[in-house]
Coordinates of C-alpha atoms in Angstrom, one line a residue:
M1 CA -18.9 -4.6 -5.8
T2 CA -20.7 -1.7 -7.4
V3 CA -17.7 0.6 -7.9
D4 CA -17.5 0.3 -11.7
A5 CA -15.2 3.2 -12.1
L6 CA -13.6 2.3 -15.5
P7 CA -15.1 3.2 -18.8
R8 CA -16.1 0.7 -21.5
P9 CA -13.3 -0.4 -23.8
S10 CA -12.6 2.3 -26.5
E11 CA -10.0 3.2 -29.0
H12 CA -8.1 4.9 -26.3
D13 CA -8.0 1.6 -24.3
T14 CA -6.6 -0.3 -27.2
A15 CA -4.2 2.4 -28.4
A16 CA -1.7 1.6 -25.7
P17 CA -0.4 -1.9 -26.3
D18 CA 1.8 -1.7 -23.2
G19 CA -1.0 -0.4 -21.0
L20 CA -3.8 -2.3 -19.2
G21 CA -7.3 -2.9 -20.5
R22 CA -10.5 -2.8 -18.6
R23 CA -10.5 -6.6 -17.8
Q24 CA -6.9 -6.5 -16.7
V25 CA -7.6 -3.6 -14.3
H26 CA -10.6 -5.4 -12.9
A27 CA -8.4 -8.5 -12.4
V28 CA -5.9 -6.3 -10.4
A29 CA -8.9 -5.0 -8.4
A30 CA -10.0 -8.5 -7.6
C31 CA -6.6 -9.5 -6.4
Y32 CA -6.4 -6.4 -4.3
F33 CA -9.8 -7.3 -2.8
V34 CA -8.7 -10.7 -1.7
A35 CA -5.5 -9.4 -0.2
S36 CA -7.5 -6.7 1.7
F37 CA -10.1 -9.3 2.7
A38 CA -7.5 -11.4 4.4
A39 CA -5.7 -8.5 6.1
L40 CA -8.9 -6.7 7.3
G41 CA -11.0 -9.6 8.3
L42 CA -9.0 -11.0 11.3
P43 CA -7.7 -8.1 13.3
P44 CA -11.2 -7.3 14.9
Y45 CA -11.0 -10.8 16.5
L46 CA -7.6 -10.2 18.2
T47 CA -9.3 -10.1 21.6
T48 CA -10.6 -13.7 20.8
I49 CA -7.2 -14.9 19.5
L50 CA -4.9 -13.6 22.2
P51 CA -6.2 -15.6 25.2
G52 CA -5.1 -18.7 23.5
L53 CA -1.6 -17.3 23.2
G54 CA -1.2 -16.4 26.9
D55 CA -2.7 -12.9 27.0
Q56 CA -5.9 -13.8 28.9
Q57 CA -7.3 -10.3 29.1
G58 CA -6.3 -9.4 25.5
R59 CA -4.4 -6.4 26.8
W60 CA -2.1 -6.4 23.7
A61 CA -5.0 -6.3 21.2
G62 CA -4.8 -2.5 20.7
V63 CA -1.0 -2.5 20.1
L64 CA -1.1 -5.6 17.8
Y65 CA -3.9 -4.1 15.8
I66 CA -1.6 -1.3 14.5
V67 CA 1.6 -3.4 14.3
P68 CA 1.1 -4.3 10.6
T69 CA 0.2 -0.7 9.8
V70 CA 3.4 0.6 11.4
F71 CA 5.7 -1.8 9.6
S72 CA 3.8 -1.4 6.3
A73 CA 4.5 2.4 6.6
L74 CA 8.1 1.8 7.3
G75 CA 8.6 -0.6 4.4
A76 CA 6.5 1.1 1.8
P77 CA 9.1 3.7 0.5
M78 CA 11.8 1.1 0.1
W79 CA 9.5 -1.3 -1.7
G80 CA 8.3 1.5 -4.0
R81 CA 11.9 2.4 -5.0
L82 CA 12.7 -1.3 -5.7
A83 CA 9.5 -1.5 -7.8
D84 CA 10.7 1.4 -10.0
R85 CA 14.1 -0.3 -10.3
Y86 CA 13.3 -4.0 -10.8
G87 CA 9.7 -4.0 -12.1
R88 CA 6.2 -3.2 -10.7
K89 CA 4.8 -6.6 -11.4
R90 CA 7.6 -8.4 -9.6
L91 CA 7.2 -6.3 -6.5
L92 CA 3.4 -6.7 -6.6
L93 CA 3.9 -10.5 -6.6
R94 CA 6.4 -10.1 -3.8
A95 CA 3.7 -8.2 -1.7
Q96 CA 1.1 -11.0 -2.2
L97 CA 3.6 -13.8 -1.4
G98 CA 4.8 -11.8 1.6
L99 CA 1.2 -11.7 2.9
A100 CA 0.8 -15.4 2.4
V101 CA 4.0 -16.3 4.3
S102 CA 3.1 -14.0 7.2
F103 CA -0.5 -15.5 7.4
L104 CA 0.9 -19.0 7.5
L105 CA 3.3 -18.0 10.3
A106 CA 0.5 -16.2 12.2
G107 CA -1.8 -19.2 12.0
A108 CA 0.9 -21.6 13.1
A109 CA 2.2 -19.4 16.0
D110 CA 2.0 -20.9 19.4
S111 CA 3.1 -18.0 21.5
L112 CA 2.5 -14.2 21.7
T113 CA 6.0 -13.5 20.6
A114 CA 5.7 -15.7 17.5
F115 CA 2.3 -14.2 16.6
T116 CA 3.7 -10.6 17.0
L117 CA 6.6 -11.4 14.7
A118 CA 4.2 -12.7 12.1
L119 CA 2.2 -9.5 12.3
V120 CA 5.5 -7.5 11.9
L121 CA 6.2 -9.5 8.7
Q122 CA 2.7 -9.0 7.5
G123 CA 3.2 -5.3 7.6
F124 CA 6.7 -5.2 6.2
L125 CA 6.4 -7.9 3.5
G126 CA 2.9 -6.9 2.5
G127 CA 2.3 -3.3 1.3
T128 CA -0.2 -4.3 -1.4
F129 CA -1.6 -0.7 -1.5
A130 CA 1.6 0.9 -2.8
A131 CA 2.5 -2.1 -4.9
T132 CA -0.9 -2.3 -6.6
N133 CA -1.2 1.5 -7.3
G134 CA 2.4 1.6 -8.5
Y135 CA 1.7 -1.2 -10.9
L136 CA -1.4 0.6 -12.3
A137 CA 0.3 4.0 -12.5
A138 CA 3.1 2.5 -14.6
A139 CA 0.5 1.6 -17.3
L140 CA -2.3 4.2 -16.9
D141 CA -2.4 8.0 -16.5
G142 CA -4.8 10.9 -16.2
A143 CA -8.5 10.1 -15.8
R144 CA -8.0 6.3 -16.5
L145 CA -5.5 6.1 -13.6
S146 CA -7.7 8.0 -11.2
R147 CA -10.7 5.8 -12.1
A148 CA -8.5 2.7 -11.4
L149 CA -7.4 4.1 -8.1
T150 CA -11.0 4.8 -7.2
L151 CA -11.8 1.2 -8.0
M152 CA -8.9 0.0 -5.8
Q153 CA -10.4 2.0 -2.9
G154 CA -13.7 0.3 -3.6
S155 CA -12.0 -3.1 -3.4
A156 CA -10.7 -2.2 0.1
R157 CA -14.1 -0.8 1.2
A158 CA -15.9 -4.0 0.1
A159 CA -13.3 -6.1 1.9
L160 CA -13.7 -4.0 5.1
V161 CA -17.5 -4.6 5.0
A162 CA -17.5 -8.3 4.1
A163 CA -14.4 -9.8 5.7
P164 CA -15.3 -9.5 9.4
I165 CA -18.7 -11.0 8.6
L166 CA -17.3 -14.1 7.0
V167 CA -14.7 -14.5 9.7
G168 CA -17.4 -14.4 12.3
A169 CA -19.6 -16.9 10.4
L170 CA -16.6 -19.3 10.2
S171 CA -15.7 -18.9 13.9
P172 CA -18.0 -21.7 15.2
W173 CA -16.1 -24.2 13.0
I174 CA -12.7 -22.7 12.7
D175 CA -10.9 -20.8 15.5
P176 CA -10.1 -17.2 14.3
H177 CA -6.5 -17.9 15.1
R178 CA -6.3 -20.8 12.7
Q179 CA -8.2 -18.9 10.1
Y180 CA -5.0 -17.2 9.3
L181 CA -3.9 -20.5 7.7
L182 CA -7.0 -20.5 5.6
M183 CA -6.6 -16.8 4.6
A184 CA -3.1 -17.5 3.3
V185 CA -4.8 -19.2 0.3
L186 CA -6.2 -15.8 -0.8
P187 CA -2.9 -13.9 -1.5
L188 CA -1.5 -17.1 -3.0
T189 CA -4.4 -17.3 -5.4
A190 CA -4.0 -13.6 -6.2
A191 CA -0.3 -14.1 -7.0
V192 CA -1.2 -16.8 -9.5
F193 CA -3.6 -14.6 -11.3
L194 CA -1.2 -11.6 -11.2
S195 CA 1.5 -13.7 -12.7
L196 CA -0.6 -13.9 -15.9
L197 CA -0.8 -10.1 -16.3
P198 CA 1.8 -8.2 -18.3
E199 CA 4.6 -6.0 -16.9
P200 CA 3.1 -2.6 -17.2
G201 CA 4.7 0.3 -19.1
R202 CA 3.4 3.3 -21.0
P203 CA 4.3 3.1 -24.7
G204 CA 7.6 4.9 -25.3
A205 CA 8.1 5.7 -21.7
K206 CA 11.5 5.2 -20.1
T207 CA 12.0 4.6 -16.4
T208 CA 15.6 5.4 -15.9
A209 CA 17.7 8.5 -16.5
G210 CA 19.9 6.7 -19.0
T211 CA 17.0 5.5 -21.2
A212 CA 15.4 8.9 -20.9
A213 CA 18.5 10.5 -22.3
E214 CA 18.5 8.0 -25.2
A215 CA 14.9 9.0 -26.0
G216 CA 15.7 12.7 -26.0
T217 CA 14.0 13.4 -22.6
A218 CA 15.2 15.0 -19.4
S219 CA 14.4 14.4 -15.8
E220 CA 12.0 16.6 -13.9
P221 CA 13.5 17.5 -10.5
D222 CA 11.3 16.7 -7.5
P223 CA 12.5 17.6 -4.0
A224 CA 10.5 14.8 -2.4
L225 CA 10.9 11.9 -4.7
G226 CA 14.0 12.7 -6.7
P227 CA 14.2 12.8 -10.5
G228 CA 11.5 11.4 -12.7
P229 CA 11.3 11.2 -16.5
G230 CA 9.7 14.1 -18.3
P231 CA 10.0 15.5 -21.9
V232 CA 12.4 18.3 -22.8
P233 CA 10.6 21.7 -22.7
G234 CA 9.9 22.9 -26.2
S235 CA 10.3 19.5 -27.9
A236 CA 7.7 17.8 -29.9
T237 CA 7.3 15.2 -27.2
A238 CA 6.7 17.9 -24.6
A239 CA 4.0 19.5 -26.8
A240 CA 2.3 16.1 -27.2
A241 CA 2.5 15.5 -23.5
Q242 CA 1.1 18.9 -22.8
T243 CA -1.8 18.3 -25.2
D244 CA -2.5 14.9 -23.6
A245 CA -2.4 16.4 -20.1
T246 CA -4.9 19.1 -20.9
A247 CA -7.3 16.7 -22.4
D248 CA -8.5 15.3 -19.2
E249 CA -7.1 17.3 -16.2
P250 CA -5.6 20.7 -15.4
T251 CA -1.9 21.2 -16.1
D252 CA -1.3 22.8 -12.6
R253 CA -0.3 19.9 -10.3
T254 CA -0.8 19.9 -6.6
P255 CA 2.6 20.1 -4.9
L256 CA 3.5 16.8 -3.2
R257 CA 3.7 18.3 0.2
V258 CA 0.1 19.4 -0.2
L259 CA -1.1 16.0 -1.4
Y260 CA 0.7 14.3 1.5
G261 CA -0.8 16.8 4.0
L262 CA -4.3 16.2 2.7
E263 CA -3.8 12.5 2.8
F264 CA -2.6 12.5 6.4
A265 CA -5.4 14.8 7.6
F266 CA -8.1 12.9 5.8
V267 CA -6.9 9.5 7.1
F268 CA -6.6 10.9 10.6
A269 CA -10.0 12.5 10.7
T270 CA -11.9 9.5 9.4
I271 CA -10.0 6.7 11.2
I272 CA -10.1 8.3 14.6
S273 CA -13.8 7.4 15.0
F274 CA -13.4 3.7 14.1
P275 CA -11.9 2.1 17.2
Y276 CA -14.5 3.2 19.6
L277 CA -17.6 3.5 17.4
I278 CA -19.2 0.3 18.7
S279 CA -18.7 1.3 22.3
L280 CA -20.2 4.7 21.6
A281 CA -23.2 3.2 19.9
E282 CA -23.8 0.7 22.8
E283 CA -23.5 3.6 25.3
R284 CA -26.1 5.7 23.4
L285 CA -28.4 2.9 22.3
P286 CA -28.8 0.5 25.2
G287 CA -29.7 -3.0 24.1
V288 CA -28.6 -2.5 20.4
S289 CA -27.6 -5.8 18.7
G290 CA -24.2 -6.6 17.4
T291 CA -25.7 -6.9 13.9
T292 CA -27.0 -3.3 14.1
T293 CA -23.7 -1.9 15.3
G294 CA -22.0 -3.8 12.5
V295 CA -24.3 -2.2 9.9
L296 CA -23.6 1.3 11.4
F297 CA -19.9 0.7 11.1
A298 CA -20.3 -0.4 7.5
L299 CA -22.6 2.4 6.3
P300 CA -19.9 4.9 5.2
H301 CA -18.1 2.2 3.2
L302 CA -21.3 1.2 1.6
C303 CA -21.8 4.8 0.5
Y304 CA -18.4 4.7 -1.2
L305 CA -19.3 1.6 -3.1
A306 CA -22.6 3.1 -4.2
F307 CA -21.5 6.5 -5.3
A308 CA -17.7 6.6 -5.9
A309 CA -18.0 6.2 -9.7
R310 CA -20.5 9.1 -10.0
T311 CA -18.4 11.2 -7.7
H312 CA -15.4 10.7 -9.8
T313 CA -17.2 11.9 -12.9
A314 CA -18.5 15.0 -11.1
F315 CA -15.2 16.1 -9.5
L316 CA -12.6 14.9 -12.0
H317 CA -11.8 18.4 -13.0
R318 CA -12.2 20.0 -9.6
P319 CA -10.7 17.7 -7.0
H320 CA -9.8 20.5 -4.6
T321 CA -13.4 21.5 -4.4
G322 CA -14.3 17.9 -3.8
I323 CA -11.8 17.4 -1.0
A324 CA -12.9 20.6 0.7
L325 CA -16.5 19.4 0.6
G326 CA -15.3 16.0 1.8
F327 CA -13.7 17.4 4.9
G328 CA -16.8 19.5 5.5
F329 CA -19.1 16.4 5.4
V330 CA -16.6 14.5 7.6
A331 CA -16.7 17.3 10.2
L332 CA -20.5 17.4 10.2
G333 CA -20.8 13.6 10.5
L334 CA -18.3 13.4 13.3
A335 CA -19.9 16.3 15.2
G336 CA -23.2 14.5 14.8
H337 CA -21.8 11.4 16.5
A338 CA -21.3 13.4 19.6
V339 CA -25.0 14.2 20.0
A340 CA -26.8 11.3 18.3
D341 CA -28.9 9.4 20.8
S342 CA -31.2 7.3 18.6
L343 CA -30.9 4.8 15.8
P344 CA -32.2 7.1 13.0
A345 CA -29.8 9.8 14.2
F346 CA -26.9 7.4 14.1
V347 CA -27.8 6.3 10.6
A348 CA -28.0 10.0 9.5
V349 CA -24.6 10.9 10.8
R350 CA -23.0 7.7 9.5
L351 CA -24.4 8.6 6.0
L352 CA -23.0 12.2 6.3
L353 CA -19.6 10.6 7.2
G354 CA -20.0 8.3 4.2
A355 CA -20.6 11.3 1.9
G356 CA -17.4 12.9 3.2
L357 CA -15.5 9.6 2.9
T358 CA -16.5 9.2 -0.7
L359 CA -15.7 12.7 -1.8
G360 CA -12.3 12.7 0.0
L361 CA -11.1 9.3 -1.2
V362 CA -12.2 9.9 -4.8
C363 CA -10.6 13.4 -5.0
L364 CA -7.4 12.2 -3.4
S365 CA -7.2 9.5 -6.1
V366 CA -7.6 12.2 -8.7
L367 CA -4.9 14.3 -7.1
A368 CA -2.6 11.3 -6.8
A369 CA -3.1 10.4 -10.5
E370 CA -2.3 14.0 -11.4
A371 CA 0.9 13.9 -9.3
C372 CA 2.1 10.8 -11.1
R373 CA 2.8 12.6 -14.3
G374 CA 6.5 12.5 -15.0
R375 CA 7.3 10.9 -11.6
A376 CA 8.4 7.4 -10.6
P377 CA 5.1 5.8 -9.5
G378 CA 6.6 3.2 -7.1
R379 CA 8.3 5.9 -5.1
L380 CA 5.3 8.2 -5.1
F381 CA 2.9 5.6 -3.9
G382 CA 5.4 4.2 -1.4
S383 CA 5.7 7.7 0.1
L384 CA 1.9 8.2 0.0
E385 CA 1.4 4.9 1.8
F386 CA 3.9 5.9 4.4
V387 CA 1.9 9.2 5.0
S388 CA -1.4 7.4 5.0
K389 CA -0.3 4.7 7.5
G390 CA 1.2 7.4 9.6
G391 CA -2.2 9.1 9.7
A392 CA -3.9 5.9 10.7
V393 CA -1.3 5.2 13.5
A394 CA -1.6 8.7 14.8
A395 CA -5.5 8.5 14.8
G396 CA -5.4 5.2 16.7
A397 CA -2.9 6.5 19.3
V398 CA -4.9 9.8 19.8
A399 CA -8.2 7.9 20.0
A400 CA -6.9 5.6 22.7
L401 CA -5.4 8.5 24.6
V402 CA -8.5 10.7 24.6
N403 CA -10.9 7.8 25.0
G404 CA -9.2 6.7 28.2
R405 CA -9.2 10.2 29.6
F406 CA -12.4 11.8 28.4
G407 CA -14.7 8.9 27.3
A408 CA -16.1 7.5 24.0
T409 CA -17.3 10.8 22.7
S410 CA -13.9 12.5 22.7
P411 CA -12.4 10.8 19.6
V412 CA -15.1 12.0 17.3
L413 CA -14.7 15.6 18.8
V414 CA -11.0 15.5 18.0
G415 CA -11.8 14.2 14.5
T416 CA -14.3 17.0 14.1
A417 CA -11.7 19.7 15.0
A418 CA -9.1 18.1 12.6
A419 CA -11.6 17.9 9.7
L420 CA -12.8 21.5 10.2
L421 CA -9.2 22.8 10.1
A422 CA -8.4 20.7 7.0
A423 CA -11.7 21.9 5.4
V424 CA -10.6 25.5 5.8
V425 CA -7.1 24.8 4.3
A426 CA -8.7 22.7 1.5
T427 CA -11.2 25.5 0.7
A428 CA -8.3 28.0 0.4
L429 CA -6.5 25.6 -1.9
S430 CA -9.7 25.2 -4.0
S431 CA -10.1 29.0 -4.3
H432 CA -6.4 29.4 -5.3
S433 CA -6.7 26.5 -7.8
R434 CA -9.8 28.2 -9.4
Q435 CA -8.0 31.5 -9.7
R436 CA -5.0 29.9 -11.4
W437 CA -7.3 28.0 -13.8
S438 CA -9.2 31.2 -14.7
R439 CA -5.9 33.0 -15.6
T440 CA -4.8 30.2 -18.0

């Protein structure tokens, strides 16, 4: 994986004994990769799995594809709050073990009902996105946190590219249904490694109102997430926090409702093209091989792996500009899908989409890291996962609806319209952010 988003160890890395070092963050990323690998590798083979469970035509494949996503969204806010209360490491281990149990149940299922229940448990008991990011946010902040979040996205992108290939390669020897049993080893292994890592916590930080009061701090009110710890205005602690905040990012934070809106819109606009991309490519490129369509599907994610670290450096202090550009590239790429009729044209529009995907995901990570200051990270990332999964579910539902009525081109046109609208809004936010910054 080429997304090496973290800096080399420095005095800053070792100055926080309760934080996480470079190697520890990479260990967390590796564990996130194997969890994502297991969760992303098998769903594309549902149409192969379901006939053995009684659904001969695989009619339930589309519904079952989003079942884990729906229940992950429903469970994420609760698990986030529990992580803030009982410990982020404990809840991260819970997520990995939950995945392992659900994979074992899915692999052993002998009916469609049992298999569906296993997928429900996979979504509800998993939630490694919120658990992993909450764990990191409890130990890192500012630029180091946004780099770590960028690295986690790289882990997921690498898994999305590699997992279906490995599952397909194993299929002649192990039925994809029974591969769930094999995949259960991956989150179990991740749990073992994670158990060796420390419980994260910023030095001197307190996670409850009571301990905050003892330390001479007060809670910062937040209408979406409730109170979070923050220094008393005018105190020496507040001055130090203000100095630290301005060292690597603007002091003006994006309101949570704006962050959630950008997250939903970005996930919706990018995901809506995924379900029917292969059928669109086969329609426009008669005789194209499965390998070629697989490479076309993977190109945007490969762009992220290649350029995420450089993009983070370039847009660390101007994430609103980056997200506006990201939506613009997504709109151009999706619009190009509607007219591409040759392999070079498809490669070009997939690369445009990759540029937008990279800009958007990296800048959303910067905004999320900025939003974490003074807030409970478990609750924030639980809510963010709820919004993100909601965008994915909405994209899948709308794609199925318009594809059935208007054909394979219609999902990318809907995505283009959504991305254009979001680009206009993000551009306005970027302009407003620059004006506020110039007045400070």
